[in-house]
mmCIF file of C-alpha atoms in Angstrom:
data_model
loop_
_atom_site.group_PDB
_atom_site.id
_atom_site.type_symbol
_atom_site.label_atom_id
_atom_site.label_comp_id
_atom_site.label_asym_id
_atom_site.label_seq_id
_atom_site.Cartn_x
_atom_site.Cartn_y
_atom_site.Cartn_z
ATOM 1 C CA MET A 135 -33.974 -1.039 10.488
ATOM 2 C CA GLN A 136 -30.360 -0.052 10.680
ATOM 3 C CA ILE A 137 -27.706 -2.549 11.751
ATOM 4 C CA PRO A 138 -24.264 -1.294 12.814
ATOM 5 C CA VAL A 139 -21.540 -3.319 11.148
ATOM 6 C CA VAL A 140 -18.187 -1.464 11.359
ATOM 7 C CA GLN A 141 -16.138 -4.090 9.588
ATOM 8 C CA LYS A 142 -12.978 -3.424 7.658
ATOM 9 C CA VAL A 143 -13.341 -4.457 4.020
ATOM 10 C CA LEU A 144 -9.728 -5.635 3.968
ATOM 11 C CA ALA A 145 -9.840 -7.234 7.409
ATOM 12 C CA ALA A 146 -8.675 -10.621 6.101
ATOM 13 C CA ASN A 147 -5.636 -9.046 4.412
ATOM 14 C CA ASP A 148 -4.767 -6.927 7.421
ATOM 15 C CA LEU A 149 -5.045 -9.844 9.848
ATOM 16 C CA LEU A 150 -2.813 -12.068 7.726
ATOM 17 C CA ALA A 151 -0.296 -9.204 7.299
ATOM 18 C CA SER A 152 -0.107 -8.577 11.038
ATOM 19 C CA GLU A 153 0.423 -12.287 11.672
ATOM 20 C CA MET A 154 3.264 -12.336 9.161
ATOM 21 C CA ARG A 155 4.767 -9.164 10.660
ATOM 22 C CA ALA A 156 4.793 -10.759 14.103
ATOM 23 C CA GLU A 157 6.495 -13.817 12.646
ATOM 24 C CA PHE A 158 9.142 -11.694 10.848
ATOM 25 C CA GLU A 159 9.826 -9.762 14.034
ATOM 26 C CA LYS A 160 10.358 -12.992 15.965
ATOM 27 C CA PHE A 161 13.480 -13.826 14.012
ATOM 28 C CA GLY A 162 14.536 -10.263 13.289
ATOM 29 C CA LEU A 163 13.823 -10.280 9.556
ATOM 30 C CA PHE A 164 13.723 -6.833 7.925
ATOM 31 C CA VAL A 165 11.075 -6.866 5.165
ATOM 32 C CA VAL A 166 11.140 -4.147 2.507
ATOM 33 C CA ASN A 167 8.147 -3.599 0.229
ATOM 34 C CA ILE A 168 9.501 -1.893 -2.909
ATOM 35 C CA MET A 169 6.866 0.040 -4.842
ATOM 36 C CA GLY A 170 7.000 2.264 -7.897
ATOM 37 C CA SER A 171 5.898 2.706 -11.516
ATOM 38 C CA PRO A 172 6.742 0.165 -14.221
ATOM 39 C CA GLY A 173 10.206 0.988 -15.480
ATOM 40 C CA ALA A 174 11.265 3.114 -12.495
ATOM 41 C CA GLY A 175 14.057 0.623 -11.790
ATOM 42 C CA LYS A 176 12.763 -1.495 -8.925
ATOM 43 C CA THR A 177 14.393 -4.687 -10.221
ATOM 44 C CA SER A 178 17.602 -2.842 -11.140
ATOM 45 C CA LEU A 179 17.768 -1.464 -7.604
ATOM 46 C CA ILE A 180 17.373 -4.967 -6.179
ATOM 47 C CA GLU A 181 20.107 -6.270 -8.493
ATOM 48 C CA GLN A 182 22.440 -3.480 -7.451
ATOM 49 C CA THR A 183 21.606 -4.195 -3.831
ATOM 50 C CA LEU A 184 22.451 -7.876 -4.217
ATOM 51 C CA SER A 185 25.804 -7.155 -5.816
ATOM 52 C CA ARG A 186 26.682 -4.855 -2.898
ATOM 53 C CA ALA A 187 25.183 -7.065 -0.166
ATOM 54 C CA GLY A 188 28.455 -8.506 1.173
ATOM 55 C CA ASP A 189 27.563 -10.703 4.123
ATOM 56 C CA LEU A 190 24.012 -9.375 4.327
ATOM 57 C CA LYS A 191 21.709 -12.334 3.512
ATOM 58 C CA ILE A 192 18.906 -11.202 1.245
ATOM 59 C CA GLY A 193 15.964 -13.088 -0.274
ATOM 60 C CA VAL A 194 13.583 -11.690 -2.882
ATOM 61 C CA VAL A 195 9.896 -12.059 -3.663
ATOM 62 C CA GLU A 196 9.129 -10.778 -7.153
ATOM 63 C CA GLY A 197 5.624 -9.612 -7.976
ATOM 64 C CA ASP A 198 4.574 -9.155 -11.571
ATOM 65 C CA LEU A 199 1.503 -9.596 -13.746
ATOM 66 C CA ALA A 200 3.080 -12.120 -16.107
ATOM 67 C CA THR A 201 6.478 -13.699 -16.870
ATOM 68 C CA SER A 202 9.335 -14.672 -14.585
ATOM 69 C CA LEU A 203 11.760 -12.276 -16.299
ATOM 70 C CA ASP A 204 12.532 -10.379 -13.119
ATOM 71 C CA ALA A 205 13.006 -13.510 -11.028
ATOM 72 C CA GLU A 206 15.419 -14.830 -13.632
ATOM 73 C CA ARG A 207 17.431 -11.626 -13.347
ATOM 74 C CA ILE A 208 17.540 -11.928 -9.572
ATOM 75 C CA ALA A 209 18.320 -15.662 -9.626
ATOM 76 C CA LYS A 210 21.581 -14.906 -11.480
ATOM 77 C CA HIS A 211 22.806 -13.313 -8.232
ATOM 78 C CA GLY A 212 22.546 -16.665 -6.487
ATOM 79 C CA VAL A 213 19.992 -15.620 -3.878
ATOM 80 C CA PRO A 214 16.691 -17.268 -2.989
ATOM 81 C CA VAL A 215 13.934 -15.785 -5.138
ATOM 82 C CA VAL A 216 10.225 -16.581 -5.673
ATOM 83 C CA GLN A 217 8.138 -15.199 -8.514
ATOM 84 C CA ILE A 218 4.499 -14.324 -7.907
ATOM 85 C CA ASN A 219 2.400 -13.798 -11.022
ATOM 86 C CA THR A 220 -0.708 -11.840 -10.162
ATOM 87 C CA GLY A 221 -2.464 -12.526 -13.449
ATOM 88 C CA GLY A 222 -4.135 -9.159 -13.917
ATOM 89 C CA ALA A 223 -4.006 -7.834 -10.377
ATOM 90 C CA CYS A 224 -2.617 -4.365 -9.838
ATOM 91 C CA HIS A 225 -0.937 -5.059 -6.492
ATOM 92 C CA LEU A 226 0.361 -7.800 -4.235
ATOM 93 C CA ASP A 227 -1.739 -8.753 -1.252
ATOM 94 C CA ALA A 228 -0.847 -10.527 1.986
ATOM 95 C CA SER A 229 -2.160 -13.918 0.841
ATOM 96 C CA MET A 230 0.136 -13.916 -2.229
ATOM 97 C CA VAL A 231 3.163 -13.166 -0.057
ATOM 98 C CA ARG A 232 2.099 -15.811 2.461
ATOM 99 C CA LYS A 233 2.025 -18.423 -0.346
ATOM 100 C CA ALA A 234 5.419 -17.282 -1.632
ATOM 101 C CA LEU A 235 6.904 -17.791 1.835
ATOM 102 C CA ASP A 236 6.267 -21.535 1.524
ATOM 103 C CA ARG A 237 8.866 -21.575 -1.230
ATOM 104 C CA ILE A 238 11.605 -19.560 0.461
ATOM 105 C CA ASP A 239 13.403 -20.187 3.758
ATOM 106 C CA VAL A 240 13.285 -16.793 5.368
ATOM 107 C CA THR A 241 14.655 -17.944 8.725
ATOM 108 C CA SER A 242 18.236 -17.755 7.406
ATOM 109 C CA LEU A 243 17.841 -14.242 5.952
ATOM 110 C CA ASP A 244 18.597 -10.762 7.264
ATOM 111 C CA VAL A 245 16.466 -8.944 4.713
ATOM 112 C CA LEU A 246 13.506 -9.988 2.551
ATOM 113 C CA ILE A 247 12.832 -7.673 -0.393
ATOM 114 C CA ILE A 248 9.359 -7.789 -1.899
ATOM 115 C CA GLU A 249 9.067 -6.171 -5.321
ATOM 116 C CA ASN A 250 5.502 -5.007 -5.718
ATOM 117 C CA VAL A 251 3.629 -4.725 -8.997
ATOM 118 C CA GLY A 252 4.527 -1.539 -10.932
ATOM 119 C CA ASN A 253 1.829 0.883 -9.852
ATOM 120 C CA LEU A 254 1.640 4.076 -7.803
ATOM 121 C CA VAL A 255 -1.916 3.584 -6.630
ATOM 122 C CA CYS A 256 -3.250 0.175 -5.592
ATOM 123 C CA PRO A 257 -0.316 -1.230 -3.561
ATOM 124 C CA VAL A 258 -0.932 1.473 -0.946
ATOM 125 C CA SER A 259 -4.022 -0.281 0.439
ATOM 126 C CA PHE A 260 -2.479 -3.713 0.945
ATOM 127 C CA ASP A 261 -0.375 -4.340 4.004
ATOM 128 C CA LEU A 262 2.103 -7.155 3.279
ATOM 129 C CA GLY A 263 3.494 -7.400 6.806
ATOM 130 C CA GLU A 264 6.524 -5.379 5.710
ATOM 131 C CA THR A 265 8.844 -3.480 8.070
ATOM 132 C CA ALA A 266 9.394 -0.615 5.628
ATOM 133 C CA ARG A 267 8.001 0.634 2.338
ATOM 134 C CA VAL A 268 10.217 2.225 -0.295
ATOM 135 C CA VAL A 269 8.978 4.102 -3.373
ATOM 136 C CA VAL A 270 11.305 4.071 -6.381
ATOM 137 C CA CYS A 271 10.839 6.956 -8.840
ATOM 138 C CA SER A 272 12.926 7.900 -11.833
ATOM 139 C CA ILE A 273 13.847 11.065 -13.693
ATOM 140 C CA PRO A 274 11.899 10.288 -16.924
ATOM 141 C CA GLU A 275 8.637 9.944 -14.963
ATOM 142 C CA GLY A 276 8.655 13.654 -14.194
ATOM 143 C CA ASP A 277 9.101 15.782 -11.072
ATOM 144 C CA ASP A 278 5.419 15.913 -10.114
ATOM 145 C CA LYS A 279 4.887 12.354 -8.850
ATOM 146 C CA VAL A 280 4.867 13.169 -5.141
ATOM 147 C CA LEU A 281 2.243 15.865 -5.685
ATOM 148 C CA LYS A 282 0.094 13.601 -7.835
ATOM 149 C CA TYR A 283 0.298 10.379 -5.756
ATOM 150 C CA PRO A 284 0.691 11.606 -2.167
ATOM 151 C CA ALA A 285 -0.838 8.457 -0.625
ATOM 152 C CA ILE A 286 1.930 6.099 -1.717
ATOM 153 C CA PHE A 287 4.725 8.500 -0.813
ATOM 154 C CA SER A 288 3.242 9.189 2.585
ATOM 155 C CA SER A 289 3.003 5.444 3.296
ATOM 156 C CA ALA A 290 6.734 4.904 2.538
ATOM 157 C CA SER A 291 9.780 5.418 4.772
ATOM 158 C CA VAL A 292 12.165 6.311 1.986
ATOM 159 C CA VAL A 293 11.868 7.686 -1.564
ATOM 160 C CA VAL A 294 14.541 6.574 -4.010
ATOM 161 C CA LEU A 295 15.056 8.699 -7.144
ATOM 162 C CA ASN A 296 16.701 6.596 -9.836
ATOM 163 C CA LYS A 297 18.327 7.465 -13.203
ATOM 164 C CA ILE A 298 19.850 10.742 -11.955
ATOM 165 C CA ASP A 299 22.581 10.215 -14.582
ATOM 166 C CA ILE A 300 20.166 11.185 -17.344
ATOM 167 C CA SER A 301 18.877 14.368 -15.734
ATOM 168 C CA PRO A 302 20.901 16.622 -18.137
ATOM 169 C CA TYR A 303 18.827 15.247 -21.029
ATOM 170 C CA VAL A 304 15.388 15.356 -19.481
ATOM 171 C CA SER A 305 13.307 18.251 -18.274
ATOM 172 C CA PHE A 306 13.093 17.433 -14.553
ATOM 173 C CA ASP A 307 13.160 20.045 -11.798
ATOM 174 C CA LEU A 308 15.247 18.365 -9.105
ATOM 175 C CA VAL A 309 14.768 21.173 -6.609
ATOM 176 C CA LYS A 310 10.982 20.941 -6.984
ATOM 177 C CA PHE A 311 11.119 17.161 -6.524
ATOM 178 C CA GLU A 312 13.391 17.408 -3.465
ATOM 179 C CA GLU A 313 11.030 19.995 -1.960
ATOM 180 C CA SER A 314 7.986 17.815 -2.512
ATOM 181 C CA VAL A 315 9.659 14.815 -0.831
ATOM 182 C CA ALA A 316 10.813 16.968 2.097
ATOM 183 C CA ASN A 317 7.338 18.469 2.271
ATOM 184 C CA ILE A 318 5.700 15.082 2.750
ATOM 185 C CA GLY A 319 8.307 14.375 5.433
ATOM 186 C CA ARG A 320 10.168 11.554 3.725
ATOM 187 C CA ARG A 321 13.844 10.863 3.198
ATOM 188 C CA LEU A 322 15.179 11.061 -0.352
ATOM 189 C CA ILE A 323 18.036 8.946 -1.725
ATOM 190 C CA LYS A 324 19.203 9.881 -5.222
ATOM 191 C CA ILE A 325 20.770 7.082 -7.210
ATOM 192 C CA SER A 326 21.670 5.792 -10.630
ATOM 193 C CA CYS A 327 21.584 2.057 -11.156
ATOM 194 C CA SER A 328 23.576 2.576 -14.381
ATOM 195 C CA SER A 329 26.468 4.643 -13.005
ATOM 196 C CA GLY A 330 26.238 3.402 -9.421
ATOM 197 C CA ASP A 331 25.964 6.937 -8.055
ATOM 198 C CA GLY A 332 24.292 7.206 -4.667
ATOM 199 C CA LEU A 333 23.974 3.478 -4.138
ATOM 200 C CA GLU A 334 26.280 3.615 -1.126
ATOM 201 C CA ASN A 335 23.656 5.846 0.589
ATOM 202 C CA TRP A 336 20.958 3.317 -0.213
ATOM 203 C CA MET A 337 23.078 0.455 1.150
ATOM 204 C CA LYS A 338 23.824 2.493 4.273
ATOM 205 C CA TRP A 339 20.063 2.815 4.836
ATOM 206 C CA LEU A 340 19.534 -0.905 4.278
ATOM 207 C CA ARG A 341 22.388 -1.879 6.557
ATOM 208 C CA THR A 342 21.257 0.349 9.438
ATOM 209 C CA ARG A 343 17.604 -0.575 8.796
ATOM 210 C CA GLN A 344 16.332 2.608 10.436
ATOM 211 C CA VAL A 345 12.729 3.046 9.429
ATOM 212 C CA MET B 1077 -9.000 -1.726 -10.940
ATOM 213 C CA HIS B 1078 -9.000 -3.664 -7.647
ATOM 214 C CA GLU B 1079 -12.461 -2.266 -6.838
ATOM 215 C CA LEU B 1080 -14.111 -5.481 -8.098
ATOM 216 C CA GLY B 1081 -12.388 -7.629 -5.461
ATOM 217 C CA ILE B 1082 -13.023 -5.020 -2.807
ATOM 218 C CA THR B 1083 -16.698 -4.858 -3.740
ATOM 219 C CA GLN B 1084 -16.910 -8.643 -3.426
ATOM 220 C CA ASN B 1085 -15.570 -8.323 0.118
ATOM 221 C CA VAL B 1086 -18.123 -5.563 0.849
ATOM 222 C CA LEU B 1087 -20.964 -7.700 -0.455
ATOM 223 C CA SER B 1088 -19.941 -10.730 1.551
ATOM 224 C CA ILE B 1089 -19.785 -8.657 4.765
ATOM 225 C CA VAL B 1090 -23.240 -7.217 3.985
ATOM 226 C CA LEU B 1091 -24.820 -10.599 3.222
ATOM 227 C CA LYS B 1092 -23.356 -12.178 6.328
ATOM 228 C CA GLU B 1093 -24.710 -9.376 8.530
ATOM 229 C CA ALA B 1094 -28.119 -9.486 6.789
ATOM 230 C CA ALA B 1095 -28.302 -13.263 7.321
ATOM 231 C CA LYS B 1096 -27.372 -12.834 11.021
ATOM 232 C CA ALA B 1097 -30.289 -10.399 11.365
ATOM 233 C CA ARG B 1098 -32.542 -12.730 9.385
ATOM 234 C CA ALA B 1099 -33.380 -9.822 7.076
ATOM 235 C CA SER B 1100 -35.487 -10.351 3.955
ATOM 236 C CA ARG B 1101 -33.824 -7.519 2.059
ATOM 237 C CA VAL B 1102 -30.953 -5.031 2.359
ATOM 238 C CA THR B 1103 -32.021 -1.528 1.361
ATOM 239 C CA LYS B 1104 -28.915 0.486 2.130
ATOM 240 C CA VAL B 1105 -25.217 -0.093 2.631
ATOM 241 C CA SER B 1106 -23.224 2.682 4.315
ATOM 242 C CA LEU B 1107 -19.468 2.697 3.764
ATOM 243 C CA LYS B 1108 -16.667 4.862 5.072
ATOM 244 C CA VAL B 1109 -13.987 5.341 2.489
ATOM 245 C CA GLY B 1110 -10.833 7.346 3.173
ATOM 246 C CA GLU B 1111 -9.646 9.854 0.578
ATOM 247 C CA TRP B 1112 -6.379 7.885 0.364
ATOM 248 C CA SER B 1113 -7.871 4.406 0.411
ATOM 249 C CA THR B 1114 -7.326 4.109 -3.354
ATOM 250 C CA VAL B 1115 -10.948 3.128 -3.866
ATOM 251 C CA GLU B 1116 -13.168 5.001 -6.291
ATOM 252 C CA PRO B 1117 -16.705 5.216 -4.826
ATOM 253 C CA ASP B 1118 -18.533 5.368 -8.193
ATOM 254 C CA CYS B 1119 -16.691 2.296 -9.362
ATOM 255 C CA LEU B 1120 -17.590 0.482 -6.155
ATOM 256 C CA ARG B 1121 -21.266 1.411 -6.588
ATOM 257 C CA PHE B 1122 -21.207 0.167 -10.161
ATOM 258 C CA TYR B 1123 -19.757 -3.215 -9.233
ATOM 259 C CA PHE B 1124 -22.051 -3.542 -6.250
ATOM 260 C CA GLY B 1125 -25.080 -3.115 -8.534
ATOM 261 C CA ILE B 1126 -23.838 -6.004 -10.669
ATOM 262 C CA LEU B 1127 -22.589 -8.350 -7.938
ATOM 263 C CA ALA B 1128 -25.639 -7.925 -5.730
ATOM 264 C CA LYS B 1129 -28.066 -9.104 -8.428
ATOM 265 C CA GLY B 1130 -30.017 -12.134 -7.242
ATOM 266 C CA THR B 1131 -28.985 -11.589 -3.597
ATOM 267 C CA LEU B 1132 -30.734 -9.958 -0.617
ATOM 268 C CA ALA B 1133 -28.807 -6.797 -1.428
ATOM 269 C CA GLU B 1134 -30.071 -6.401 -4.962
ATOM 270 C CA GLY B 1135 -30.999 -2.783 -5.610
ATOM 271 C CA ALA B 1136 -29.596 -1.547 -2.273
ATOM 272 C CA GLU B 1137 -28.437 2.028 -2.123
ATOM 273 C CA VAL B 1138 -24.694 2.301 -1.592
ATOM 274 C CA ALA B 1139 -23.915 5.406 0.490
ATOM 275 C CA VAL B 1140 -20.287 6.360 0.665
ATOM 276 C CA GLU B 1141 -19.022 8.761 3.274
ATOM 277 C CA GLN B 1142 -15.591 9.983 2.249
ATOM 278 C CA VAL B 1143 -13.181 10.539 5.119
ATOM 279 C CA PRO B 1144 -10.659 13.325 4.488
ATOM 280 C CA VAL B 1145 -6.951 12.904 5.044
ATOM 281 C CA ALA B 1146 -5.957 14.316 8.410
ATOM 282 C CA TYR B 1147 -2.555 14.552 10.030
ATOM 283 C CA ALA B 1148 -1.444 14.816 13.625
ATOM 284 C CA CYS B 1149 1.804 16.645 14.171
ATOM 285 C CA GLU B 1150 4.283 14.596 16.180
ATOM 286 C CA ASN B 1151 6.080 17.783 17.152
ATOM 287 C CA CYS B 1152 3.327 19.965 18.614
ATOM 288 C CA GLY B 1153 0.321 17.622 18.613
ATOM 289 C CA HIS B 1154 -1.781 19.825 16.318
ATOM 290 C CA GLU B 1155 -4.295 17.961 14.163
ATOM 291 C CA TYR B 1156 -4.862 19.329 10.664
ATOM 292 C CA ILE B 1157 -6.034 18.605 7.143
ATOM 293 C CA PRO B 1158 -3.053 19.010 4.821
ATOM 294 C CA LEU B 1159 -3.534 21.219 1.774
ATOM 295 C CA VAL B 1160 -2.716 19.869 -1.657
ATOM 296 C CA SER B 1161 1.072 19.565 -1.753
ATOM 297 C CA VAL B 1162 1.537 21.140 1.646
ATOM 298 C CA PHE B 1163 1.937 18.587 4.385
ATOM 299 C CA ALA B 1164 3.801 20.656 6.951
ATOM 300 C CA CYS B 1165 2.060 21.448 10.216
ATOM 301 C CA PRO B 1166 0.354 24.857 9.858
ATOM 302 C CA ARG B 1167 1.112 25.632 13.519
ATOM 303 C CA CYS B 1168 4.790 24.738 13.925
ATOM 304 C CA SER B 1169 5.851 24.047 10.277
ATOM 305 C CA SER B 1170 7.205 20.599 11.234
ATOM 306 C CA HIS B 1171 7.138 17.851 8.638
ATOM 307 C CA LYS B 1172 6.617 15.213 11.289
ATOM 308 C CA GLY B 1173 2.931 14.802 10.478
ATOM 309 C CA LYS B 1174 1.423 11.382 10.916
ATOM 310 C CA LEU B 1175 -1.614 10.272 8.962
ATOM 311 C CA ILE B 1176 -4.500 9.724 11.378
ATOM 312 C CA THR B 1177 -7.459 9.445 8.987
ATOM 313 C CA GLY B 1178 -7.863 8.993 5.244
ATOM 314 C CA ARG B 1179 -7.044 5.307 4.750
ATOM 315 C CA GLU B 1180 -10.372 3.936 6.099
ATOM 316 C CA LEU B 1181 -12.272 1.337 4.176
ATOM 317 C CA PHE B 1182 -15.090 -0.247 6.098
ATOM 318 C CA VAL B 1183 -18.752 -1.172 6.052
ATOM 319 C CA ASP B 1184 -20.245 1.159 8.651
ATOM 320 C CA SER B 1185 -23.843 -0.029 8.748
ATOM 321 C CA ILE B 1186 -26.613 -1.601 6.700
ATOM 322 C CA GLU B 1187 -30.332 -0.954 6.523
ATOM 323 C CA VAL B 1188 -32.570 -3.980 6.188
ATOM 324 C CA GLU B 1189 -36.220 -4.940 6.039
ATOM 325 C CA ASN B 1190 -38.053 -7.579 8.100
ATOM 326 C CA ALA B 1191 -35.144 -8.276 10.342
ATOM 327 C CA ASP B 1192 -35.501 -10.358 13.456
ATOM 328 C CA SER B 1193 -34.603 -7.592 15.942
ATOM 329 C CA SER B 1194 -33.402 -9.969 18.673
ATOM 330 C CA SER B 1195 -30.751 -11.483 16.415
ATOM 331 C CA ALA B 1196 -29.914 -8.093 14.897
ATOM 332 C CA LYS B 1197 -29.033 -6.756 18.323
ATOM 333 C CA SER B 1198 -26.601 -9.576 18.909
ATOM 334 C CA SER B 1199 -24.762 -8.927 15.622
ATOM 335 C CA GLY B 1200 -23.189 -5.497 16.154
ATOM 336 C CA SER B 1201 -19.591 -4.752 15.448
ATOM 337 C CA GLU B 1202 -16.698 -7.111 15.515
#
C-alpha cells in the first residue's frame, strides 16, 4: 500500500533557519550570507568591509573546513568573530550558525556577515536565516560562472565581481559576464579588494541594506 | 558530497512513516527533487542502498521525480521554464522572474507491505 508522506528532507534545517530569521528581524539585524568559490576573495571582501565600516557595527561568522586562518584575519579588525570548522562538510547549515550565535552577542550589531564554505553548489540548499545572499566571483575564475551555476546566482541578491584590477592580464569577457548577471536578474558590483576600486558601491549597498 | 547526510534524513523520514503504519517492509520510496536542489539522484540512490541495509527499507526502490526550474514573472505574471542561460520572461522580456519550482527536496510517498491500514490513514502529511 502507498502512504503519502510529503515531508521536506531539510525540514529541520528550514525550521531552525526561520526561527533564527524571526529573531534577527526582532532586533533589526541584517544578516548577509557570503558565498563563492575558494579564493574568490570572500574573506578579503569582509576585511575591506570592516575597514570601511565607520560606525556600522559588524560581527562575523567564519565557515571553513579546517583552520582558523580566516577568523584570525578578521579578529585583527577588532570585531566579534566566531570560527566554525565544518570538518569535511561542503556548506554551512542552520545548526552550525545557531551554535556559533552562542559565542557572539548579536544584539549589539547592525550587520552579521556569515562567510560560507567556498563552494558554488551545496550552500544553495541550506537556509541560514540570512536576510540576503551575496555571491563573490573573481576574474581568474572565468566569465562563465553564472551560466554554469545558475542556482546559486539566482538565490543571491547581489553578485560581486572581485579582482577587476587583473582583467588586463586574464582572458575574461566582462561584457559576457555582465550580460549573464543581468540576464538572471541580479545586481552586479565590480570591485578590487587590492586596489579598492568599486568598494564604495559595495558599502553603499551594505549601508542601505536594500535586498 | 552532502548527499550522504541528506540520504540519512530521507531514510529517517521513511522509517518513521513505516513504523507509524506498522509496516513490515518498505518497497518503494518516492521523492521529489528539484533541478536546482543541488542533489544528485543517482548518488542519493547509491547511499540509500547502503544506509537502508538491515532496516525495513532494505532493497526498496528509490523513485526520483525531478521537478524542473520554473519562473513566474513579477512584471506580467507569466509562468515559464527558463532556457539555459536565458532567464528573461519570454512574454514581456522582463528579468523580474521569481523561482517558483526547482528547489524541492521532499519525500512524497512510500509503498509498504503488511501495513496496519487504520494507523496508516492517520499518518498522512505533516
